[in-house]
XYZ file of N, CA and C in Angstrom:
630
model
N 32.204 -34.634 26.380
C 31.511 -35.930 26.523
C 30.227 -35.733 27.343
N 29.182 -35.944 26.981
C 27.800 -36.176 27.414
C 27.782 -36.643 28.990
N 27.162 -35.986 29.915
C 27.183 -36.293 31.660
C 26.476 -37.852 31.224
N 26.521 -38.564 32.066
C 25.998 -40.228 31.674
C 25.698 -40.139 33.425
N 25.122 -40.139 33.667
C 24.277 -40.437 35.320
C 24.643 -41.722 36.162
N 25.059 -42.923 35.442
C 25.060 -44.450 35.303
C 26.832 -44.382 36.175
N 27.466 -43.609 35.339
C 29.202 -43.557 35.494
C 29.000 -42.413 36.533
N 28.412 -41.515 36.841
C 28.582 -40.423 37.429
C 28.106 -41.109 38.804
N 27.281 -41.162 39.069
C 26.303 -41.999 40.041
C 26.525 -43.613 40.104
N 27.972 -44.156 40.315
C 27.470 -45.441 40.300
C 26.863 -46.306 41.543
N 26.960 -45.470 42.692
C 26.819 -46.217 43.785
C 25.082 -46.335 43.790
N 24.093 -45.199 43.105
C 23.384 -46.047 42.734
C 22.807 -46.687 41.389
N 23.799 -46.838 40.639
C 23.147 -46.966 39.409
C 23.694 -48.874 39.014
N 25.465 -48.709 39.722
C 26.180 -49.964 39.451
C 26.645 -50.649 40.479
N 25.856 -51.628 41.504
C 25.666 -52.180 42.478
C 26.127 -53.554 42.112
N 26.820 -53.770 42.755
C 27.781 -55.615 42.783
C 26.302 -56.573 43.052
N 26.302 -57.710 42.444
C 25.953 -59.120 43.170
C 25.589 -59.266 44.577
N 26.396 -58.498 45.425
C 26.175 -59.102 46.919
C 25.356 -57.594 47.210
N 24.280 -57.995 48.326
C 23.577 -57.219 48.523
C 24.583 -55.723 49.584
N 23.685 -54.307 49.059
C 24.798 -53.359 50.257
C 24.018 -51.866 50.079
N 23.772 -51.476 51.184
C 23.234 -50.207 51.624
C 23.383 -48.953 50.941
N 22.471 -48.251 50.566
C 22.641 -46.522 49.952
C 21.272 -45.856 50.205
N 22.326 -44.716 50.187
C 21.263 -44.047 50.434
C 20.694 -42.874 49.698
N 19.435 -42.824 49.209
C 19.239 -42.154 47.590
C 18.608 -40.779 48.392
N 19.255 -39.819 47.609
C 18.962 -38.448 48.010
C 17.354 -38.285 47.125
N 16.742 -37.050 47.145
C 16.091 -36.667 46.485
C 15.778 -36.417 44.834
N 15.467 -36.492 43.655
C 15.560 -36.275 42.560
C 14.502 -36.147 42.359
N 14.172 -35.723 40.997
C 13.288 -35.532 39.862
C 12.681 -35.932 38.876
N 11.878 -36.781 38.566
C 11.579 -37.722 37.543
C 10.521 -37.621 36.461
N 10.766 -38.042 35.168
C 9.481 -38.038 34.424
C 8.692 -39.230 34.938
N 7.225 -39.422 35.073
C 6.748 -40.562 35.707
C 5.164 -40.983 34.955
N 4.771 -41.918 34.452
C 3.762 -42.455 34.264
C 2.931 -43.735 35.310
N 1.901 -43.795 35.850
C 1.418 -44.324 36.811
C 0.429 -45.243 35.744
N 0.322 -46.708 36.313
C -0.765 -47.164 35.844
C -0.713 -48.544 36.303
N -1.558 -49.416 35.935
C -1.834 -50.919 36.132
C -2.189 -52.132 35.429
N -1.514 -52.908 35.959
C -1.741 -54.083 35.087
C -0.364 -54.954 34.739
N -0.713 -56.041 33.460
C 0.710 -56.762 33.075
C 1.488 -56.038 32.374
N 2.695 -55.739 32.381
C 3.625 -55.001 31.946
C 4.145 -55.774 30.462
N 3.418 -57.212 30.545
C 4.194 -57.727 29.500
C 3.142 -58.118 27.853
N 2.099 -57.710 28.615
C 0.626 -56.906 27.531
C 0.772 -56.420 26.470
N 0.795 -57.296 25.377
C 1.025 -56.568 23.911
C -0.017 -55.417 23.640
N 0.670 -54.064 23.327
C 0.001 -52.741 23.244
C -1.165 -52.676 24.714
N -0.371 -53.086 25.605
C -1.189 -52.188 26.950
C -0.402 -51.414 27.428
N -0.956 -50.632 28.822
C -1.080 -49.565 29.308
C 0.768 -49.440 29.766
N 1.305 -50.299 30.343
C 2.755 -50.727 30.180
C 3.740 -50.004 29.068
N 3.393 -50.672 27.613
C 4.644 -50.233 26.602
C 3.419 -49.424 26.388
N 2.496 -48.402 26.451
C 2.263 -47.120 25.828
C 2.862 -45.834 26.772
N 3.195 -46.276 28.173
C 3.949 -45.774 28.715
C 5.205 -45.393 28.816
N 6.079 -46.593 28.364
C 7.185 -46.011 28.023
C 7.156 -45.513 27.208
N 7.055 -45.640 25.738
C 6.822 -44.624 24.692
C 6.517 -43.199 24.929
N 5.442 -42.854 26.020
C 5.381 -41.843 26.443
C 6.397 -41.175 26.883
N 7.234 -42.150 28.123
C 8.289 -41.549 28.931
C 9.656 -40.933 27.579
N 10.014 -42.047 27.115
C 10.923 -41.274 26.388
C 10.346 -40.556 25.735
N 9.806 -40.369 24.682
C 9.334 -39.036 23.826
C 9.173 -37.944 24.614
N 9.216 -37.697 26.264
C 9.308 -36.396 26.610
C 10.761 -36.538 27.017
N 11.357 -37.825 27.486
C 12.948 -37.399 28.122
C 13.648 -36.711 27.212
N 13.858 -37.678 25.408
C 14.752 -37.060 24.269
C 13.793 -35.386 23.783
N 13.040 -35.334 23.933
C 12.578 -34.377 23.264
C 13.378 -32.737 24.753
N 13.499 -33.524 25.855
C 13.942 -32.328 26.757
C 15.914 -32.386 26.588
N 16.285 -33.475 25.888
C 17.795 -33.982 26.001
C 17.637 -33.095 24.520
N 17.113 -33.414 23.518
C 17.423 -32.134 22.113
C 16.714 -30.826 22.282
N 16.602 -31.069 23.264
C 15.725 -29.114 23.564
C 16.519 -28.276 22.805
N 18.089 -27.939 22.964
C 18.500 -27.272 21.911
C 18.494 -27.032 20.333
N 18.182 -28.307 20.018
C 17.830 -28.527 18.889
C 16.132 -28.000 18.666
N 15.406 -27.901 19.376
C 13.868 -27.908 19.359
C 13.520 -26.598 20.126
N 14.756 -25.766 20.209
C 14.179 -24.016 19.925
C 13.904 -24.320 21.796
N 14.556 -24.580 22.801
C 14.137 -24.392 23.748
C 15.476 -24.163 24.403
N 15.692 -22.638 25.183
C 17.573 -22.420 25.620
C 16.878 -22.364 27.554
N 17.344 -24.040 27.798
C 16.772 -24.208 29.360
C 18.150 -23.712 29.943
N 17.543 -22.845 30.951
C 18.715 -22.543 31.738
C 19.387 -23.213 32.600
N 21.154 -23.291 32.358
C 22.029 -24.738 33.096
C 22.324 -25.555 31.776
N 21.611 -25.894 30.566
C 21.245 -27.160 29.968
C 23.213 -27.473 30.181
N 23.096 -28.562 29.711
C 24.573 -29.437 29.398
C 23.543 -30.527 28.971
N 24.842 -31.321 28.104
C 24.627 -32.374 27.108
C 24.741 -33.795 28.062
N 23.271 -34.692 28.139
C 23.443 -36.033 28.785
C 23.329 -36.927 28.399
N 23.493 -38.425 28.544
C 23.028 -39.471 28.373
C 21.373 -39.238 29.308
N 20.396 -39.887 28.173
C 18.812 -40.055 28.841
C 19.363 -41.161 30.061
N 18.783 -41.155 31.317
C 19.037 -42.562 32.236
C 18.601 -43.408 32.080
N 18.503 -44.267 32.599
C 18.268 -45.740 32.384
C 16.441 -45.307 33.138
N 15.311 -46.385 32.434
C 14.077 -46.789 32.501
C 14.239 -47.375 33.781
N 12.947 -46.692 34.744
C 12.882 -47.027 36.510
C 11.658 -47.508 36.308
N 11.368 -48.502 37.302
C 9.846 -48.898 37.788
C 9.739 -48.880 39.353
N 8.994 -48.867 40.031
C 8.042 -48.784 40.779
C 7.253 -49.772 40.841
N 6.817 -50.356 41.825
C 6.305 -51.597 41.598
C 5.358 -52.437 43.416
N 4.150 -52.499 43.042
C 3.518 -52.784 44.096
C 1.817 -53.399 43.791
N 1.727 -54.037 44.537
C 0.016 -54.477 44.585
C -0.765 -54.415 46.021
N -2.095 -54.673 45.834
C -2.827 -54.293 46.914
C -2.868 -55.223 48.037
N -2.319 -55.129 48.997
C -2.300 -56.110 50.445
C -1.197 -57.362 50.085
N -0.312 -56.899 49.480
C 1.217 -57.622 49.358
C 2.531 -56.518 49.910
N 2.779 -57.198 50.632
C 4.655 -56.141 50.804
C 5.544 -56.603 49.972
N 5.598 -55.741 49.071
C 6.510 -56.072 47.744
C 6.078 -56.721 46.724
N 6.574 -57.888 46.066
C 5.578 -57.645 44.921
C 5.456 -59.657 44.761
N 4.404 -60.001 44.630
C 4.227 -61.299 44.037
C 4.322 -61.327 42.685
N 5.378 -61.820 41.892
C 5.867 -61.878 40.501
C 4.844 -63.222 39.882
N 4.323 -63.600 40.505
C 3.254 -64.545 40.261
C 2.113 -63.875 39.753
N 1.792 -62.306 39.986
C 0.388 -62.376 40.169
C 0.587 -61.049 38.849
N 1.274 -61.075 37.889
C 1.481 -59.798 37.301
C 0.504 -58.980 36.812
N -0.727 -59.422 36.500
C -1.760 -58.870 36.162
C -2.716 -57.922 37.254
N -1.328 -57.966 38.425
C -2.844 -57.242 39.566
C -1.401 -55.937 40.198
N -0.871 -55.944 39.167
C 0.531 -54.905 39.185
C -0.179 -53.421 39.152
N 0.408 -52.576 40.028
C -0.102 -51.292 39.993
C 1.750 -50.850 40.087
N 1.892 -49.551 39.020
C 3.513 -49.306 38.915
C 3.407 -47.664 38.733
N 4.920 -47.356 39.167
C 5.462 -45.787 38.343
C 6.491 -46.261 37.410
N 6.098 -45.827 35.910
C 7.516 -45.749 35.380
C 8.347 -44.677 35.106
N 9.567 -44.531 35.536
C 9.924 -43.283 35.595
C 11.269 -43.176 34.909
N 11.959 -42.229 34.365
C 13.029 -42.090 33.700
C 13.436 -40.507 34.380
N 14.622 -40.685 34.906
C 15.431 -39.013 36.160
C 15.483 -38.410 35.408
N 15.275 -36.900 36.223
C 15.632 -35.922 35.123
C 16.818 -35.210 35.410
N 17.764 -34.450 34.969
C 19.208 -33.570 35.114
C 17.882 -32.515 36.115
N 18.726 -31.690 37.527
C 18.299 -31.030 38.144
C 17.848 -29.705 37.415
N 18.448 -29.498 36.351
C 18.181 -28.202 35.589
C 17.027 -28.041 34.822
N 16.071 -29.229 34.860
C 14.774 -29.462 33.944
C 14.087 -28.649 35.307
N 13.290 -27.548 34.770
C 12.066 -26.945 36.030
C 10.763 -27.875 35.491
N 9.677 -26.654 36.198
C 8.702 -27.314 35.688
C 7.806 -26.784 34.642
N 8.245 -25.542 33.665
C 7.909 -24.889 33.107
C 8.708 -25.875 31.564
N 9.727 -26.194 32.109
C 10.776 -26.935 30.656
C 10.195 -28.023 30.599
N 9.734 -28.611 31.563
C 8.600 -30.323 31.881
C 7.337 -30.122 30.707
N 6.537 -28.829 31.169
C 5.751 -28.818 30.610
C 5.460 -28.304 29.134
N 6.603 -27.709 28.644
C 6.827 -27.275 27.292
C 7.435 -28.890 26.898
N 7.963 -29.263 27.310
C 8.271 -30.809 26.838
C 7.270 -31.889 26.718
N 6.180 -31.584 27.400
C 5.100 -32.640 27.360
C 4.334 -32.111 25.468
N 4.250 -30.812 25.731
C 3.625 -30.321 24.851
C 3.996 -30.684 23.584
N 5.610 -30.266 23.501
C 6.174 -30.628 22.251
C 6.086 -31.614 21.797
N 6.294 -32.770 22.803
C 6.504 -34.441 22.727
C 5.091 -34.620 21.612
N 4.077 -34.242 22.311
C 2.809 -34.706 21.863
C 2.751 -34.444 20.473
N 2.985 -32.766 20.316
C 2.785 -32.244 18.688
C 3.543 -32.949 17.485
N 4.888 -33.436 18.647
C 5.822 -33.877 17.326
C 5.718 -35.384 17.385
N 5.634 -35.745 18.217
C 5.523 -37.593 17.980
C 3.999 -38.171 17.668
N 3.538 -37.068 17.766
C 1.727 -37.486 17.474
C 1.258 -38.719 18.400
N 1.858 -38.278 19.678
C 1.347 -39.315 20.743
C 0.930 -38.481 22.020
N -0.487 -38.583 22.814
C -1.130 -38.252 23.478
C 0.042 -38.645 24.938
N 0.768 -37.168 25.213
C 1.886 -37.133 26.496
C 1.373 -36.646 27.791
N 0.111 -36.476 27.744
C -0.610 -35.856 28.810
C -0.531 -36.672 30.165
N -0.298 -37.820 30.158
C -0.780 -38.600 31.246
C 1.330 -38.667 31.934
N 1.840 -38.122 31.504
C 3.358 -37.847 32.190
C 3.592 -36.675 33.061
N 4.149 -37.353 34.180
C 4.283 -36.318 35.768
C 5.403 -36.071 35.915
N 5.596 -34.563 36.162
C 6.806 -34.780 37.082
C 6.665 -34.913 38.513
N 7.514 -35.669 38.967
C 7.120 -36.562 39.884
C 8.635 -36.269 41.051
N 8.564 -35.771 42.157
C 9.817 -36.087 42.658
C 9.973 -36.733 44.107
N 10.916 -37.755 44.005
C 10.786 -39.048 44.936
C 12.451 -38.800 45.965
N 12.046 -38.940 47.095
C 12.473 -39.117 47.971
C 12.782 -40.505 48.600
N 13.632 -41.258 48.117
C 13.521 -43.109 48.516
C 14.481 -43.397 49.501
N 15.750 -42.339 50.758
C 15.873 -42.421 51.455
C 17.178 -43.857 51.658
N 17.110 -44.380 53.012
C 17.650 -46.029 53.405
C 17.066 -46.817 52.620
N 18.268 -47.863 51.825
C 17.805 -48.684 50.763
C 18.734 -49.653 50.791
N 18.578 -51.071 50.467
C 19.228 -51.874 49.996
C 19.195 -52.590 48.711
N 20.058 -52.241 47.855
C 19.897 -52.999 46.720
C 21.204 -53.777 46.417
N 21.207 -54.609 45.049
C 21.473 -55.414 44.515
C 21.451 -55.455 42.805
N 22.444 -55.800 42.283
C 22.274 -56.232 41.159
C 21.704 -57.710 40.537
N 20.385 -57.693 39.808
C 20.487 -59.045 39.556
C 20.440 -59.000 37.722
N 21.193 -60.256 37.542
C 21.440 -60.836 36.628
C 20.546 -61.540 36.091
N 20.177 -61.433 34.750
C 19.027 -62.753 34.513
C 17.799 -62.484 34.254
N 16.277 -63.397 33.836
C 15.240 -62.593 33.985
C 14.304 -62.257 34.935
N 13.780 -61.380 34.565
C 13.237 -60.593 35.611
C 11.985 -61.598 36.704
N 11.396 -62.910 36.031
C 10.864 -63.725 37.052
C 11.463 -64.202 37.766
N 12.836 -64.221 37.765
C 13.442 -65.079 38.733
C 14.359 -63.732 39.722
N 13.475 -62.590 40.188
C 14.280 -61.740 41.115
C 14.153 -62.016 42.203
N 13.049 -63.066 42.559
C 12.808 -63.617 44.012
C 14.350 -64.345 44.518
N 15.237 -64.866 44.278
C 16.543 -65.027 44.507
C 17.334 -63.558 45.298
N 17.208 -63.042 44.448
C 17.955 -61.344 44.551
C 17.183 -61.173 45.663
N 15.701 -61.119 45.651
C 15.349 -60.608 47.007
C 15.516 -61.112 48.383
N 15.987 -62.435 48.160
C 15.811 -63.148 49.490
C 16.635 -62.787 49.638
N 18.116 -62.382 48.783
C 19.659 -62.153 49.254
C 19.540 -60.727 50.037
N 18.979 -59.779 49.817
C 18.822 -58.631 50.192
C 17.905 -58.985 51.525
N 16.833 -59.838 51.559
C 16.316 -60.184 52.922
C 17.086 -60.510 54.348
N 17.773 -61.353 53.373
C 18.579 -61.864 54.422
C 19.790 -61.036 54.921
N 20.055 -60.142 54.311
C 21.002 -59.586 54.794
C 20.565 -58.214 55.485
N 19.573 -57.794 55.346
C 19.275 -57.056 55.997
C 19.258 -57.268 58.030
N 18.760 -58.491 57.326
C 17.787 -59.470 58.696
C 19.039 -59.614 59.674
N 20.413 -59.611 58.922
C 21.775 -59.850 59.784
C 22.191 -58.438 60.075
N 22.154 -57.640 59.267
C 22.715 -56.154 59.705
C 21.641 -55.345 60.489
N 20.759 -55.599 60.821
C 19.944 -54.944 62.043
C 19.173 -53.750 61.458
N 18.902 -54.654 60.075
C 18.099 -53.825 59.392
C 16.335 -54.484 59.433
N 15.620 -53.554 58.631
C 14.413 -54.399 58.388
C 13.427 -53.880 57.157
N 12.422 -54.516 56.242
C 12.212 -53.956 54.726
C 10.898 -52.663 55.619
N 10.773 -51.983 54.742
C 10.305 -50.970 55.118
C 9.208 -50.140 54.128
N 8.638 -51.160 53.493
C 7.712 -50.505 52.300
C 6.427 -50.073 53.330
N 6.173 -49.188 52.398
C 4.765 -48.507 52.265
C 4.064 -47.526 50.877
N 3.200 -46.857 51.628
C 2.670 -46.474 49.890
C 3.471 -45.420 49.285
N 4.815 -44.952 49.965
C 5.271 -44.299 49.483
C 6.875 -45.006 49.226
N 7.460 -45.559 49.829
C 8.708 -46.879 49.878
C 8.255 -47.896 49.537
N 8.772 -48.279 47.905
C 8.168 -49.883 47.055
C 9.079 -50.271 46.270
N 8.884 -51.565 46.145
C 9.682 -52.371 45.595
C 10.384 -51.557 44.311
N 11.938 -51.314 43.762
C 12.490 -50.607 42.759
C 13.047 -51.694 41.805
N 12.760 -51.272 40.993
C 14.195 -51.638 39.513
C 14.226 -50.577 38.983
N 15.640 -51.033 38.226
C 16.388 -49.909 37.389
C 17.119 -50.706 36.259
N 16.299 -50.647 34.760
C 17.183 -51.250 34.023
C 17.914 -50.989 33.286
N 19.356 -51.453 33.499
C 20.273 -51.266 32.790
C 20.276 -51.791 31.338
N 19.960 -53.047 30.990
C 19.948 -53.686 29.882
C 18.281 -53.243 28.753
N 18.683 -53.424 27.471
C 17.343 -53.110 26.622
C 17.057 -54.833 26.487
N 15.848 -54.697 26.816
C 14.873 -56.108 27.343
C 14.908 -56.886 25.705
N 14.886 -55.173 24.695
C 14.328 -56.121 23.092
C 15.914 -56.791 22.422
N 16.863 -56.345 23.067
C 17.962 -56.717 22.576
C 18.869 -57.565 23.197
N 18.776 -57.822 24.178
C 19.525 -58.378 25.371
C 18.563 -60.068 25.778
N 19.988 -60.844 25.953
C 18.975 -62.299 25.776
C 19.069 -62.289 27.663
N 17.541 -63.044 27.411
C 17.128 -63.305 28.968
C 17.993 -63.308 29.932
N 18.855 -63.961 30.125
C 19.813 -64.482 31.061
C 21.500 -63.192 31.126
N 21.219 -62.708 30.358
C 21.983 -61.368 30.616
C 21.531 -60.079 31.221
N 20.413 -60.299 31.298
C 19.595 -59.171 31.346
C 20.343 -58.292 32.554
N 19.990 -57.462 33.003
C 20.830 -56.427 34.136
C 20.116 -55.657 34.648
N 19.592 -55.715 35.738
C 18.875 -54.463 36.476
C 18.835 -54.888 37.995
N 18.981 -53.409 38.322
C 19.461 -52.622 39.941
C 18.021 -53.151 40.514
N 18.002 -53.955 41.872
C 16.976 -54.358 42.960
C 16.922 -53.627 43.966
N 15.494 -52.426 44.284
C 16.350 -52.212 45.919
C 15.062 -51.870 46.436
N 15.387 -51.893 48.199
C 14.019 -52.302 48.849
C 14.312 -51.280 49.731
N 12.983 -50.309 50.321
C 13.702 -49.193 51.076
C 13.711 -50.066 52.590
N 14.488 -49.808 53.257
C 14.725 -50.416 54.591
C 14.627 -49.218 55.459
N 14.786 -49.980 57.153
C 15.181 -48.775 58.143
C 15.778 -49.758 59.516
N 15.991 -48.973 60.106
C 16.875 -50.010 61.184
C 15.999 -50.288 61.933
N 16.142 -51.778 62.717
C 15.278 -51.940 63.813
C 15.046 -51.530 65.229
């Protein structure tokens, strides 16, 4: 059976309703950087993801595509990450989506180097006939965190966040962004298939104690 990251990792992948502390080690990520509304028919947003997966599956069938990475084992791709921040806001005004600066990122299995990254960018490009150049590997360190699961759509996470505010504010915690600690999601649910109000994705804010 295929490693699935989601079941393997749930403490951070499958987080309850009520807000609660973790702490995310180091990893590895495919990552695209850019700006703007995410919800932009054919902008910089969905040409990004497109990007991201066409290098994740193209490194998940590497066997199939003449590439023997050393370690490989068979995975589930992870779930689609964002990153998420604007200029002279702590955290993010969901009001203002057009002044969005983001990472989108999708993890990689520790066994991807950066030699298998970059034969994967390559391939991606030749075979999907899509320009993969602008994909990083990227590896993030996000440390003390509090997240949350929220339910529902994604304008209405200001709820989720206050729950995570507030509870921080009681456990003798406090939010802790900067240009390197920013606002996270992690979605579980596919946005094109999944109706609004089901929707599913992981909230988390890096914190530190006071």
């Amino acid at each position: 059976m295929p490693f699935d990251f989601k079941k393997e990792y749930k403490e951070f992948y499958m987080p309850s309703g009520k807000p609660s502390i973790v702490d995310v080690p180091s990893a590895n990520y495919l990552a695209v950087r850019g700006k703007g509304n995410p919800n932009e028919e054919g902008g910089d947003y969905k040409k990004a993801i497109e990007m991201l997966y066409s290098v994740a599956y193209t490194l998940k069938m590497s066997p199939k595509n003449g590439r023997n990475i050393n370690g490989f084992f068979d995975y589930v791709v992870p779930p689609l990450e964002g990153f998420w921040w604007q200029e002279g806001v702590e955290g993010v005004d969901l009001s203002r989506k057009g002044e969005f600066c983001w990472i989108s990122v999708i993890r990689l299995p520790d066994f991807v180097t950066m030699a298998d990254f970059e034969w994967a960018v390559q391939t991606a490009t030749r075979k999907k006939k899509i320009d993969c150049s602008k994909v990083e590997f990227l590896t993030i360190d996000e440390g003390l965190c509090v997240q949350i699961l929220h339910v529902g759509a994604y304008d209405n996470e200001q709820h989720s966040v206050e729950l995570m505010e507030q509870w921080a504010e009681q456990n003798g915690y406090r939010m802790d962004f900067s240009d390197s600690r920013l606002h996270h999601e992690i979605y579980l649910s596919d946005a094109r298939k999944t109706p609004t109000e089901k929707l599913r994705t992981v909230v988390r804010h890096p914190i530190s104690k006071k």
